[in-house]
Amino acid sequence: MPPPNQGELISGDRNGYIRVWDLATNNCRCELVPAGEVAIRSVSVASDGSLIAAANNNGTCFVWKLRCGDDMHSHFEPHHMLQAHDKYVLKCLFSPDVRWLATMSADHTAKVWDTTNFELSRVLAGHQRWVWDGVFSADSAYLVTASSDQTARLWDLDKGETIRHYTGHNKAVAVSYTHLRAHETRHD
């Protein structure tokens, strides 16, 4: 699989559009409107450039296969549609190894989907308010979620359990890239 095309930017907006921008010409090369005028909340591209996901206010997550054509532009092939949550999907992201797709939601949960068949693997419940953000560990074994309940949680994806609960913020929490490795998360 070729690496992601580094000459394009993919964005989503509140009007329901996903646009592919050619960085060399600064022009919109392609538009997708997967669900009409339903706001796109998050867009994620797999690290190997094979898939793109976009999540919207209806709780739906759309997945396309990405193909790089002879013109070096990405071409989108509809692959899967998940009714991931009953409320807004606030963020979607692929794990570094592209094995998982995580969706974070206003329903207070994060869900982890197996990308081989897009079946639900885990429901991560424990936050008391919207789950706004998340980040996978480099080895894709752990997920950190962040919520407007003023906490972050470290999840062991094999067990589907919180192994650390981070408190102390006074407002909603966001997370950034983490350098977690398996030996740093052991708690036995």
mmCIF file of C-alpha atoms in Angstrom:
data_model
loop_
_atom_site.group_PDB
_atom_site.id
_atom_site.type_symbol
_atom_site.label_atom_id
_atom_site.label_comp_id
_atom_site.label_asym_id
_atom_site.label_seq_id
_atom_site.Cartn_x
_atom_site.Cartn_y
_atom_site.Cartn_z
ATOM 1 C CA MET A 1 0.000 0.000 0.000
ATOM 2 C CA PRO A 2 1.466 3.394 -0.900
ATOM 3 C CA PRO A 3 1.946 5.973 1.859
ATOM 4 C CA PRO A 4 -0.679 8.681 2.280
ATOM 5 C CA ASN A 5 -0.590 11.320 -0.426
ATOM 6 C CA GLN A 6 1.274 14.222 1.120
ATOM 7 C CA GLY A 7 0.050 16.630 -1.518
ATOM 8 C CA GLU A 8 -3.524 16.697 -0.228
ATOM 9 C CA LEU A 9 -5.446 17.914 2.787
ATOM 10 C CA ILE A 10 -8.815 16.410 3.734
ATOM 11 C CA SER A 11 -11.268 18.537 5.736
ATOM 12 C CA GLY A 12 -14.887 18.316 6.889
ATOM 13 C CA ASP A 13 -17.355 21.067 7.753
ATOM 14 C CA ARG A 14 -20.607 21.823 9.550
ATOM 15 C CA ASN A 15 -22.520 21.804 6.246
ATOM 16 C CA GLY A 16 -21.766 18.094 5.776
ATOM 17 C CA TYR A 17 -19.027 18.452 3.158
ATOM 18 C CA ILE A 18 -15.731 16.618 3.057
ATOM 19 C CA ARG A 19 -13.261 18.335 0.763
ATOM 20 C CA VAL A 20 -9.936 17.201 -0.649
ATOM 21 C CA TRP A 21 -7.557 20.110 -1.193
ATOM 22 C CA ASP A 22 -4.628 19.992 -3.578
ATOM 23 C CA LEU A 23 -1.831 21.629 -1.586
ATOM 24 C CA ALA A 24 0.174 22.553 -4.675
ATOM 25 C CA THR A 25 -2.648 24.487 -6.343
ATOM 26 C CA ASN A 26 -4.690 25.414 -3.242
ATOM 27 C CA ASN A 27 -7.830 24.167 -5.030
ATOM 28 C CA CYS A 28 -10.577 21.842 -3.913
ATOM 29 C CA ARG A 29 -10.114 18.732 -6.031
ATOM 30 C CA CYS A 30 -13.005 16.641 -4.740
ATOM 31 C CA GLU A 31 -16.109 16.950 -2.547
ATOM 32 C CA LEU A 32 -18.019 14.235 -0.716
ATOM 33 C CA VAL A 33 -21.374 14.782 0.967
ATOM 34 C CA PRO A 34 -22.085 11.484 2.736
ATOM 35 C CA ALA A 35 -25.292 12.439 4.603
ATOM 36 C CA GLY A 36 -26.608 15.684 3.176
ATOM 37 C CA GLU A 37 -26.336 18.727 5.407
ATOM 38 C CA VAL A 38 -25.416 16.836 8.587
ATOM 39 C CA ALA A 39 -22.321 18.399 10.204
ATOM 40 C CA ILE A 40 -19.062 16.484 9.918
ATOM 41 C CA ARG A 41 -17.406 16.419 13.354
ATOM 42 C CA SER A 42 -14.196 14.533 12.642
ATOM 43 C CA VAL A 43 -12.093 13.182 9.776
ATOM 44 C CA SER A 44 -9.298 10.619 10.134
ATOM 45 C CA VAL A 45 -6.898 9.113 7.601
ATOM 46 C CA ALA A 46 -5.253 5.749 8.318
ATOM 47 C CA SER A 47 -1.486 5.914 8.784
ATOM 48 C CA ASP A 48 -0.908 3.628 5.782
ATOM 49 C CA GLY A 49 -3.180 5.706 3.565
ATOM 50 C CA SER A 50 -5.623 2.856 2.975
ATOM 51 C CA LEU A 51 -8.751 4.263 4.646
ATOM 52 C CA ILE A 52 -10.467 7.505 5.562
ATOM 53 C CA ALA A 53 -13.241 7.872 8.132
ATOM 54 C CA ALA A 54 -15.595 10.778 8.754
ATOM 55 C CA ALA A 55 -18.057 11.063 11.621
ATOM 56 C CA ASN A 56 -21.134 13.256 11.862
ATOM 57 C CA ASN A 57 -23.768 14.700 14.184
ATOM 58 C CA ASN A 58 -26.154 11.788 13.520
ATOM 59 C CA GLY A 59 -23.798 9.302 15.168
ATOM 60 C CA THR A 60 -22.748 7.873 11.810
ATOM 61 C CA CYS A 61 -19.200 7.088 10.763
ATOM 62 C CA PHE A 62 -18.469 6.673 7.054
ATOM 63 C CA VAL A 63 -15.424 4.775 5.831
ATOM 64 C CA TRP A 64 -13.884 4.933 2.366
ATOM 65 C CA LYS A 65 -10.989 3.047 0.838
ATOM 66 C CA LEU A 66 -8.383 5.442 -0.500
ATOM 67 C CA ARG A 67 -6.699 4.756 -3.791
ATOM 68 C CA CYS A 68 -3.988 6.895 -5.285
ATOM 69 C CA GLY A 69 -4.495 7.147 -9.045
ATOM 70 C CA ASP A 70 -2.058 7.764 -11.883
ATOM 71 C CA ASP A 71 -2.662 11.487 -11.383
ATOM 72 C CA MET A 72 -1.319 11.133 -7.783
ATOM 73 C CA HIS A 73 -4.692 12.241 -6.394
ATOM 74 C CA SER A 74 -6.731 10.198 -3.932
ATOM 75 C CA HIS A 75 -9.848 8.441 -5.139
ATOM 76 C CA PHE A 76 -12.543 7.413 -2.670
ATOM 77 C CA GLU A 77 -14.323 4.065 -2.798
ATOM 78 C CA PRO A 78 -17.241 3.722 -0.333
ATOM 79 C CA HIS A 79 -16.349 0.914 2.064
ATOM 80 C CA HIS A 80 -18.534 0.926 5.166
ATOM 81 C CA MET A 81 -21.118 2.952 7.065
ATOM 82 C CA LEU A 82 -21.401 2.489 10.835
ATOM 83 C CA GLN A 83 -24.296 3.697 12.913
ATOM 84 C CA ALA A 84 -21.688 4.062 15.626
ATOM 85 C CA HIS A 85 -23.636 5.963 18.309
ATOM 86 C CA ASP A 86 -27.126 7.294 19.016
ATOM 87 C CA LYS A 87 -25.753 10.806 19.570
ATOM 88 C CA TYR A 88 -23.034 12.961 18.002
ATOM 89 C CA VAL A 89 -19.768 11.276 17.113
ATOM 90 C CA LEU A 90 -17.300 13.903 18.254
ATOM 91 C CA LYS A 91 -14.121 12.214 17.080
ATOM 92 C CA CYS A 92 -13.053 9.244 15.021
ATOM 93 C CA LEU A 93 -9.506 7.971 14.665
ATOM 94 C CA PHE A 94 -7.580 4.995 13.365
ATOM 95 C CA SER A 95 -5.018 3.192 15.482
ATOM 96 C CA PRO A 96 -1.394 3.438 14.297
ATOM 97 C CA ASP A 97 -1.496 -0.179 13.040
ATOM 98 C CA VAL A 98 -4.888 0.493 11.342
ATOM 99 C CA ARG A 99 -6.389 -2.476 13.214
ATOM 100 C CA TRP A 100 -8.908 -0.308 15.092
ATOM 101 C CA LEU A 101 -11.215 2.613 14.449
ATOM 102 C CA ALA A 102 -12.252 4.438 17.622
ATOM 103 C CA THR A 103 -15.316 6.677 17.849
ATOM 104 C CA MET A 104 -15.920 9.072 20.743
ATOM 105 C CA SER A 105 -19.404 10.362 21.424
ATOM 106 C CA ALA A 106 -21.826 12.624 23.205
ATOM 107 C CA ASP A 107 -23.381 9.416 24.589
ATOM 108 C CA HIS A 108 -20.510 9.314 27.169
ATOM 109 C CA THR A 109 -18.797 6.320 25.501
ATOM 110 C CA ALA A 110 -15.981 5.505 23.159
ATOM 111 C CA LYS A 111 -16.337 2.508 20.869
ATOM 112 C CA VAL A 112 -13.606 0.505 19.212
ATOM 113 C CA TRP A 113 -14.301 -1.135 15.844
ATOM 114 C CA ASP A 114 -12.271 -3.884 14.188
ATOM 115 C CA THR A 115 -11.269 -2.578 10.736
ATOM 116 C CA THR A 116 -11.189 -6.037 9.147
ATOM 117 C CA ASN A 117 -14.992 -6.287 9.264
ATOM 118 C CA PHE A 118 -16.062 -3.096 11.089
ATOM 119 C CA GLU A 119 -17.695 -5.071 13.865
ATOM 120 C CA LEU A 120 -17.854 -3.563 17.328
ATOM 121 C CA SER A 121 -14.984 -4.834 19.456
ATOM 122 C CA ARG A 122 -15.361 -2.784 22.663
ATOM 123 C CA VAL A 123 -17.651 -0.241 24.271
ATOM 124 C CA LEU A 124 -15.606 1.861 26.679
ATOM 125 C CA ALA A 125 -18.002 3.236 29.284
ATOM 126 C CA GLY A 126 -17.088 5.165 32.409
ATOM 127 C CA HIS A 127 -17.086 8.846 31.515
ATOM 128 C CA GLN A 128 -19.946 10.891 32.965
ATOM 129 C CA ARG A 129 -20.210 13.402 30.092
ATOM 130 C CA TRP A 130 -19.339 13.754 26.407
ATOM 131 C CA VAL A 131 -16.163 12.017 25.248
ATOM 132 C CA TRP A 132 -14.484 14.652 23.086
ATOM 133 C CA ASP A 133 -11.104 13.276 22.252
ATOM 134 C CA GLY A 134 -8.858 10.260 22.183
ATOM 135 C CA VAL A 135 -5.413 9.030 21.214
ATOM 136 C CA PHE A 136 -3.986 5.542 20.711
ATOM 137 C CA SER A 137 -0.671 4.381 22.121
ATOM 138 C CA ALA A 138 2.076 3.804 19.559
ATOM 139 C CA ASP A 139 1.567 0.026 19.781
ATOM 140 C CA SER A 140 -2.255 0.352 19.378
ATOM 141 C CA ALA A 141 -2.818 -1.610 22.600
ATOM 142 C CA TYR A 142 -4.156 1.325 24.625
ATOM 143 C CA LEU A 143 -6.506 4.248 24.114
ATOM 144 C CA VAL A 144 -6.664 7.435 26.146
ATOM 145 C CA THR A 145 -10.056 9.170 26.117
ATOM 146 C CA ALA A 146 -10.823 12.719 27.254
ATOM 147 C CA SER A 147 -14.170 14.044 28.375
ATOM 148 C CA SER A 148 -16.105 17.096 29.424
ATOM 149 C CA ASP A 149 -16.430 15.326 32.799
ATOM 150 C CA GLN A 150 -12.978 16.872 33.427
ATOM 151 C CA THR A 151 -11.157 13.527 33.279
ATOM 152 C CA ALA A 152 -9.077 11.376 30.971
ATOM 153 C CA ARG A 153 -8.987 7.584 31.068
ATOM 154 C CA LEU A 154 -6.361 5.104 29.922
ATOM 155 C CA TRP A 155 -7.992 1.959 28.529
ATOM 156 C CA ASP A 156 -6.453 -1.466 28.020
ATOM 157 C CA LEU A 157 -8.059 -2.450 24.707
ATOM 158 C CA ASP A 158 -7.451 -6.160 25.227
ATOM 159 C CA LYS A 159 -9.484 -6.131 28.443
ATOM 160 C CA GLY A 160 -11.748 -3.151 27.699
ATOM 161 C CA GLU A 161 -11.013 -1.742 31.155
ATOM 162 C CA THR A 162 -9.844 1.580 32.538
ATOM 163 C CA ILE A 163 -6.376 1.054 33.970
ATOM 164 C CA ARG A 164 -5.746 4.692 34.898
ATOM 165 C CA HIS A 165 -8.139 7.559 35.595
ATOM 166 C CA TYR A 166 -6.723 11.078 35.390
ATOM 167 C CA THR A 167 -8.497 13.814 37.369
ATOM 168 C CA GLY A 168 -7.679 17.371 38.385
ATOM 169 C CA HIS A 169 -8.861 19.509 35.474
ATOM 170 C CA ASN A 170 -11.558 22.127 36.031
ATOM 171 C CA LYS A 171 -12.982 22.076 32.498
ATOM 172 C CA ALA A 172 -13.353 19.645 29.586
ATOM 173 C CA VAL A 173 -10.202 17.695 28.770
ATOM 174 C CA ALA A 174 -8.411 17.160 25.450
ATOM 175 C CA VAL A 175 -5.473 14.823 24.847
ATOM 176 C CA SER A 176 -2.529 14.837 22.507
ATOM 177 C CA TYR A 177 -0.107 12.245 21.221
ATOM 178 C CA THR A 178 1.120 9.947 23.924
ATOM 179 C CA HIS A 179 4.387 8.037 24.149
ATOM 180 C CA LEU A 180 2.833 5.149 26.081
ATOM 181 C CA ARG A 181 4.529 1.822 25.796
ATOM 182 C CA ALA A 182 3.248 -1.452 27.188
ATOM 183 C CA HIS A 183 5.705 -1.575 30.118
ATOM 184 C CA GLU A 184 4.552 1.884 31.321
ATOM 185 C CA THR A 185 0.927 0.811 31.655
ATOM 186 C CA ARG A 186 1.342 -2.304 33.775
ATOM 187 C CA HIS A 187 -0.389 -1.935 37.065
ATOM 188 C CA ASP A 188 0.016 -5.338 38.704
#
